[in-house]
Short mmCIF file of C-alpha atoms in Angstrom, two decimals:
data_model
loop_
_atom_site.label_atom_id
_atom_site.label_comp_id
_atom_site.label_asym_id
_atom_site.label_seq_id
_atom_site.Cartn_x
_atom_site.Cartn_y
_atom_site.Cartn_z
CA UNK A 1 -20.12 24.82 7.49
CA UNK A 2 -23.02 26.52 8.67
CA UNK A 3 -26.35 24.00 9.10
CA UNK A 4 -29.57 25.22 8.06
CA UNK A 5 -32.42 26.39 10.42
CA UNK A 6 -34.11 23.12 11.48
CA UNK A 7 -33.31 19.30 12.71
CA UNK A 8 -31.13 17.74 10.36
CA UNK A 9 -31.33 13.44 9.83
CA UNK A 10 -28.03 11.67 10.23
CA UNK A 11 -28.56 11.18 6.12
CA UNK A 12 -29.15 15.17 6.08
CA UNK A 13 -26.24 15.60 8.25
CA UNK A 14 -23.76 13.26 6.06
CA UNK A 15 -24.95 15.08 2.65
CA UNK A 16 -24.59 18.21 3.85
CA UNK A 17 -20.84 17.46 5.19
CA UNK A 18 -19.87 15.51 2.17
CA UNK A 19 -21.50 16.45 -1.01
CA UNK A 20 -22.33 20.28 -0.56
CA UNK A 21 -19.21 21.57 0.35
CA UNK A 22 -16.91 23.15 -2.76
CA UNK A 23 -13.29 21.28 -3.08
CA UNK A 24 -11.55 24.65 -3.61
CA UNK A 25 -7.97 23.89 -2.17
CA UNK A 26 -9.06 20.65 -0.82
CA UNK A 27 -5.95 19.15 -2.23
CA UNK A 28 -3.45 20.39 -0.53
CA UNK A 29 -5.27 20.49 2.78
CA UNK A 30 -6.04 16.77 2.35
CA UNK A 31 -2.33 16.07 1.78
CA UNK A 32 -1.61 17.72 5.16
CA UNK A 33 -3.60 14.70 6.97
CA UNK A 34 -1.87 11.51 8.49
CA UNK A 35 -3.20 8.38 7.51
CA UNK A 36 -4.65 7.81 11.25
CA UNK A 37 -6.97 11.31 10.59
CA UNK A 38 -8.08 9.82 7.17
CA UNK A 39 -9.37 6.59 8.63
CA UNK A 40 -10.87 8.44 11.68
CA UNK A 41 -12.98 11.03 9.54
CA UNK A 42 -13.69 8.01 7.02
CA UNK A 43 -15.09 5.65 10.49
CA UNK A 44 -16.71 9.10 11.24
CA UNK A 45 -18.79 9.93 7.92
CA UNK A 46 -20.02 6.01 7.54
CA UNK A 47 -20.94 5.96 11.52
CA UNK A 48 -22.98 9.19 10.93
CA UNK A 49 -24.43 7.28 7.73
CA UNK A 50 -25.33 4.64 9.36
CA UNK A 51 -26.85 6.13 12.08
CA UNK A 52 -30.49 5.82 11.47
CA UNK A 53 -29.82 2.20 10.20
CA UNK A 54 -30.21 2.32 6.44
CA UNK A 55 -27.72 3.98 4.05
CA UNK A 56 -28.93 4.63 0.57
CA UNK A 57 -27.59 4.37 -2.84
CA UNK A 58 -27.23 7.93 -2.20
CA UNK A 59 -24.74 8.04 0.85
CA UNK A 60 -22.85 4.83 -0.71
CA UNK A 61 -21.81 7.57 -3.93
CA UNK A 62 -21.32 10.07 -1.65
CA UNK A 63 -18.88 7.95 0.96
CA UNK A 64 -17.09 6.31 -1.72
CA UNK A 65 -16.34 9.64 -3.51
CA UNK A 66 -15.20 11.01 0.15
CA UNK A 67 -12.94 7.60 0.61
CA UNK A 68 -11.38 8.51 -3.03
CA UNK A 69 -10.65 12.30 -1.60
CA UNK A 70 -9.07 10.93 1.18
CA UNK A 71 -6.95 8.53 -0.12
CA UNK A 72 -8.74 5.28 1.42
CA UNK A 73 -10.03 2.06 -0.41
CA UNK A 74 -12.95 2.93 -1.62
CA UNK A 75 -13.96 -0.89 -2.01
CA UNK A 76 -13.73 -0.27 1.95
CA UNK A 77 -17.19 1.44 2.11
CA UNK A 78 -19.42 -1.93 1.81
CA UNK A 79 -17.85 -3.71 4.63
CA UNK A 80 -17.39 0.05 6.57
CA UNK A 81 -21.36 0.05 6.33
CA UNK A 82 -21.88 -3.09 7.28
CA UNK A 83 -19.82 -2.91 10.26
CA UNK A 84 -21.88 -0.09 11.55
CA UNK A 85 -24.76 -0.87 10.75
CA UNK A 86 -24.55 -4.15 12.39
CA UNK A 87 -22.75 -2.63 15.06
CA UNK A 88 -19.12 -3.70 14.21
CA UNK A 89 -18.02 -0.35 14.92
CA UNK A 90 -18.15 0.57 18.62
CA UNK A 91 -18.28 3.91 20.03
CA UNK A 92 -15.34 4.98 21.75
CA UNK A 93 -14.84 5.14 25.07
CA UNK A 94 -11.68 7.30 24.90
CA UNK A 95 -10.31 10.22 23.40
CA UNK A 96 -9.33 9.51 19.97
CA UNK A 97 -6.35 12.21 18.29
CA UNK A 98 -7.30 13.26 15.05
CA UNK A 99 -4.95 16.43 15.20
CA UNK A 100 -1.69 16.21 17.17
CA UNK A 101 -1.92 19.17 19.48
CA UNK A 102 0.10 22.31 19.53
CA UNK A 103 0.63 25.37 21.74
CA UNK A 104 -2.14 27.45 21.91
CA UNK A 105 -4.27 25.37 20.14
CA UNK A 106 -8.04 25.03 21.58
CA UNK A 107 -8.34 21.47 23.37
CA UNK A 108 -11.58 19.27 24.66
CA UNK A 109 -11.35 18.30 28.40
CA UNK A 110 -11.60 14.45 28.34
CA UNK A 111 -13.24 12.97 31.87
CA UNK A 112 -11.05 10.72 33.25
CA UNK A 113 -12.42 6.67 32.64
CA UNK A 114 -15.17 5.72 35.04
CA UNK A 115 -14.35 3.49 37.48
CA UNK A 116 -15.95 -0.37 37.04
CA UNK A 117 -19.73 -0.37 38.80
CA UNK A 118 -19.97 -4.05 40.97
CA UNK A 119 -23.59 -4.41 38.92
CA UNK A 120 -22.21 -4.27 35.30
CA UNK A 121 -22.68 -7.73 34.54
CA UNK A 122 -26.04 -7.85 36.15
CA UNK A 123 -29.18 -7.78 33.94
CA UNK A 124 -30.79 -4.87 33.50
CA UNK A 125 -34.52 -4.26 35.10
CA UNK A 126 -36.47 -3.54 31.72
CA UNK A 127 -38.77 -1.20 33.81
CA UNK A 128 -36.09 1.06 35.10
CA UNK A 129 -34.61 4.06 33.46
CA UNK A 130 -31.81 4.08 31.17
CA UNK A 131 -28.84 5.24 32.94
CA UNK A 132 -26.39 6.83 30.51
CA UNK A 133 -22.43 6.84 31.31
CA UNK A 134 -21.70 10.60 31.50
CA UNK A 135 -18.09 9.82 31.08
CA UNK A 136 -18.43 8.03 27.81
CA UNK A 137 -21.41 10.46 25.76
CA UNK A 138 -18.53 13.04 26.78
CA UNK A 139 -15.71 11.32 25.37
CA UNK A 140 -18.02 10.67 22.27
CA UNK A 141 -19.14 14.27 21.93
CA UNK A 142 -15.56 15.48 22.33
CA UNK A 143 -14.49 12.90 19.76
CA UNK A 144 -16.99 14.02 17.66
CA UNK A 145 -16.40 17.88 17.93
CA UNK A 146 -12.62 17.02 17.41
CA UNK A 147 -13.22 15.13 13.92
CA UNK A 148 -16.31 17.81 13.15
CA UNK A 149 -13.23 20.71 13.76
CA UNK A 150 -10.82 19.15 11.65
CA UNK A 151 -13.61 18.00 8.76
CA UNK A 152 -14.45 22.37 9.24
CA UNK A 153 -10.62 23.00 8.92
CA UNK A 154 -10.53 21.34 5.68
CA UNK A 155 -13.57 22.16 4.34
CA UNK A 156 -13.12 25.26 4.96
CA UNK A 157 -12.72 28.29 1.70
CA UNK A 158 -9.91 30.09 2.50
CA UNK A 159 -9.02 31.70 -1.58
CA UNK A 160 -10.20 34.98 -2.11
CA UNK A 161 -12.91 35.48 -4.92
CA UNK A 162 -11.16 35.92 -8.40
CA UNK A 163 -11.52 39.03 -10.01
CA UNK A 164 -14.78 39.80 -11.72
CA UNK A 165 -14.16 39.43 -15.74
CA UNK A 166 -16.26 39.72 -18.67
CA UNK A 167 -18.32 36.34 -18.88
CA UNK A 168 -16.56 33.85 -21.12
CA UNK A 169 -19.02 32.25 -23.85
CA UNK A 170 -19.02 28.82 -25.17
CA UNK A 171 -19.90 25.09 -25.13
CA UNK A 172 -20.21 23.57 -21.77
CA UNK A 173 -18.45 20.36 -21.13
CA UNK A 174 -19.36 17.88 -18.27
CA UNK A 175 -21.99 20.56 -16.45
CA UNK A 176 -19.06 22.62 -15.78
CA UNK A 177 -19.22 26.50 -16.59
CA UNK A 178 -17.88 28.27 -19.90
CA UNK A 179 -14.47 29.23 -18.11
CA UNK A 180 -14.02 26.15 -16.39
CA UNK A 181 -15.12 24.26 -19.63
CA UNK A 182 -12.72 26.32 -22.02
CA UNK A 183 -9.58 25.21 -19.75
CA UNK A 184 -10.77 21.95 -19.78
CA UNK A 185 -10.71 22.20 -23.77
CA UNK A 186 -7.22 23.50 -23.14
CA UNK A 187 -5.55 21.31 -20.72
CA UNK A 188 -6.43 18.18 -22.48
CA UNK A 189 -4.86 19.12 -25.49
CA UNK A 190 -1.02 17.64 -23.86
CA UNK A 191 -0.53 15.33 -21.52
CA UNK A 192 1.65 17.39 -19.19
CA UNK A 193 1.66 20.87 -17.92
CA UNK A 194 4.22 23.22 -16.06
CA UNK A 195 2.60 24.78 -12.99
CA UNK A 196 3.47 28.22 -14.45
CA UNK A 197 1.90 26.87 -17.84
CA UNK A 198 -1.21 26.45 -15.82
CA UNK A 199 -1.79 29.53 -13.61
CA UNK A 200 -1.20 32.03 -16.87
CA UNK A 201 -4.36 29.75 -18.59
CA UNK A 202 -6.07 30.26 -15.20
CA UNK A 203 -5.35 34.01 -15.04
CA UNK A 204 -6.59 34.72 -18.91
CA UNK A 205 -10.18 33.38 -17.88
CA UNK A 206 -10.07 34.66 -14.13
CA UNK A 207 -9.59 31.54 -12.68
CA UNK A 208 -7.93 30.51 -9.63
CA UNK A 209 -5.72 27.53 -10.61
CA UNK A 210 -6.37 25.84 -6.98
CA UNK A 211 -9.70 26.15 -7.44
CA UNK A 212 -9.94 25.36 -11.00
CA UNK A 213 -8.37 22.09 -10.82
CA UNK A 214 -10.89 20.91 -7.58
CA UNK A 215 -13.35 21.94 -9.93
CA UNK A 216 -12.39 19.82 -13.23
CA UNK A 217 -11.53 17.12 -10.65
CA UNK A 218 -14.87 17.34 -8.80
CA UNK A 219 -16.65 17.37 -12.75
CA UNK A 220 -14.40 14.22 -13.52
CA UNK A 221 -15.53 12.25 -10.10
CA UNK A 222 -19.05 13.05 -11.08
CA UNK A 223 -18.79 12.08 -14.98
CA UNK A 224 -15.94 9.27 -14.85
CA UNK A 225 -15.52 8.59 -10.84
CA UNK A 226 -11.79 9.56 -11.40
CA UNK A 227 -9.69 12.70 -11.38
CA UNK A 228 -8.75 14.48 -14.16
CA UNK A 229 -5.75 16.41 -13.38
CA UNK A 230 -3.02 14.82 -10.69
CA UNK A 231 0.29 16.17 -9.61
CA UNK A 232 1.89 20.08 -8.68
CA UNK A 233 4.56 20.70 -10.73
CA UNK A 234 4.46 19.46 -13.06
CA UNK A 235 0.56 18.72 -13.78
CA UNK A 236 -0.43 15.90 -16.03
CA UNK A 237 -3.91 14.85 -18.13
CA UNK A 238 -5.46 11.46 -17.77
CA UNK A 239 -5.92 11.13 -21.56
CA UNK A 240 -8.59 8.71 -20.55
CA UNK A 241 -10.68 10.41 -17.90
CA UNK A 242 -10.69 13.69 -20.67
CA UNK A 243 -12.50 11.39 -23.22
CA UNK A 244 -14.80 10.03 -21.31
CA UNK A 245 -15.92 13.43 -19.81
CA UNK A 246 -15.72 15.19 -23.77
CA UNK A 247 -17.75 12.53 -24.78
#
């Protein structure tokens, strides 16, 4: 996720990371999170949100379609935003493990805890400098590059490019493309697919069937604010969610 040339708002910043990103494969490599690594890159995205003090309408789509990708309430984003914008959330002061580690794998020196100043309960002089704890914007920035890592590692487009095929015509459903469109036409036709059912459909319009189904799925958040397609092997239709985006 490369940023563009220029400062970027926390609202930029959360857009960017959340809404511009294509969901090819993001399926399976959201299944390979713990629950503890959802909730830490869900407090992540609504702290950066929140950051300037206001979250839009916007953001609230945005976080709540995240929350649904990751497998959290999204009914959890209101009170999420509220927290940090009222300050419910506190930074952390520690290193928080988003990743378990493994050999060889690149690591963030934490500082060890500061030790207690005698003055910390004393009020502060509102003529002298702020003094900032070194110890804790370092634990925050190496939280933060830790959750940033793993948010890359999953966002990340690892499928090849499909092979270039003649451009297939016809009506487009949901703002999706004419391929992407015709298998939608297809798929909703039964309830239930085989997994080898679904890669031959994929392979006649030059499809990847990873890909295709983060597609329809991304189409059916944005129409219906529900997937489409769920399951591996077998895949199955919400008869529901097709209507409402054929509509």
């Amino acid at each position: 996720m490369t940023p563009p040339p220029g400062p970027q708002t926390p609202d930029e910043s959360t857009t960017r990371t959340t809404s511009s990103v294509k969901l090819t494969g993001l399926t399976k490599r959201l299944a390979a999170l713990d629950q503890a690594q959802r909730e830490n890159i869900g407090d992540f995205l609504t702290t950066v949100a929140a950051t300037d003090g206001h979250v839009s309408p916007e953001e609230i789509k945005i976080l709540t379609r995240v929350f649904k990708l990751l497998g959290l309430d999204p009914a959890s984003v209101y009170s999420r935003v509220h927290a940090a914008t009222t300050g419910g959330i506190t930074a952390a002061v520690a290193p928080v493990t988003v990743r378990a580690s493994s050999p060889g794998a690149h690591a963030y020196a934490i500082p060890p805890a500061p030790a207690a100043r005698p003055d910390a309960g004393a009020p502060r002089d509102p003529a002298a400098p702020v003094q900032l704890d070194a110890a804790t914007v370092a634990a925050k920035l190496a939280e933060t590059s830790a959750v940033t890592a793993l948010l890359g590692s999953i966002f990340t487009d690892e499928e090849p490019a499909p092979p270039s095929l003649p451009a297939t015509t016809g009506p487009s459903i949901a703002g999706l493309d004419a391929a992407h469109s015709t298998l939608l036409t297809v798929l909703v036709g039964r309830g239930s697919w085989a997994r080898a059912e679904l890669e031959a459909e994929c392979a006649g319009l030059g499809l990847l069937p990873d890909g295709a189904v983060d597609t329809l799925n991304e189409a059916a958040y944005e129409r219906v604010g529900d997937p489409l397609v769920d399951g591996e092997d077998p895949i199955t239709i919400d008869p529901a969610v097709a209507q409402e985006m054929q509509a």
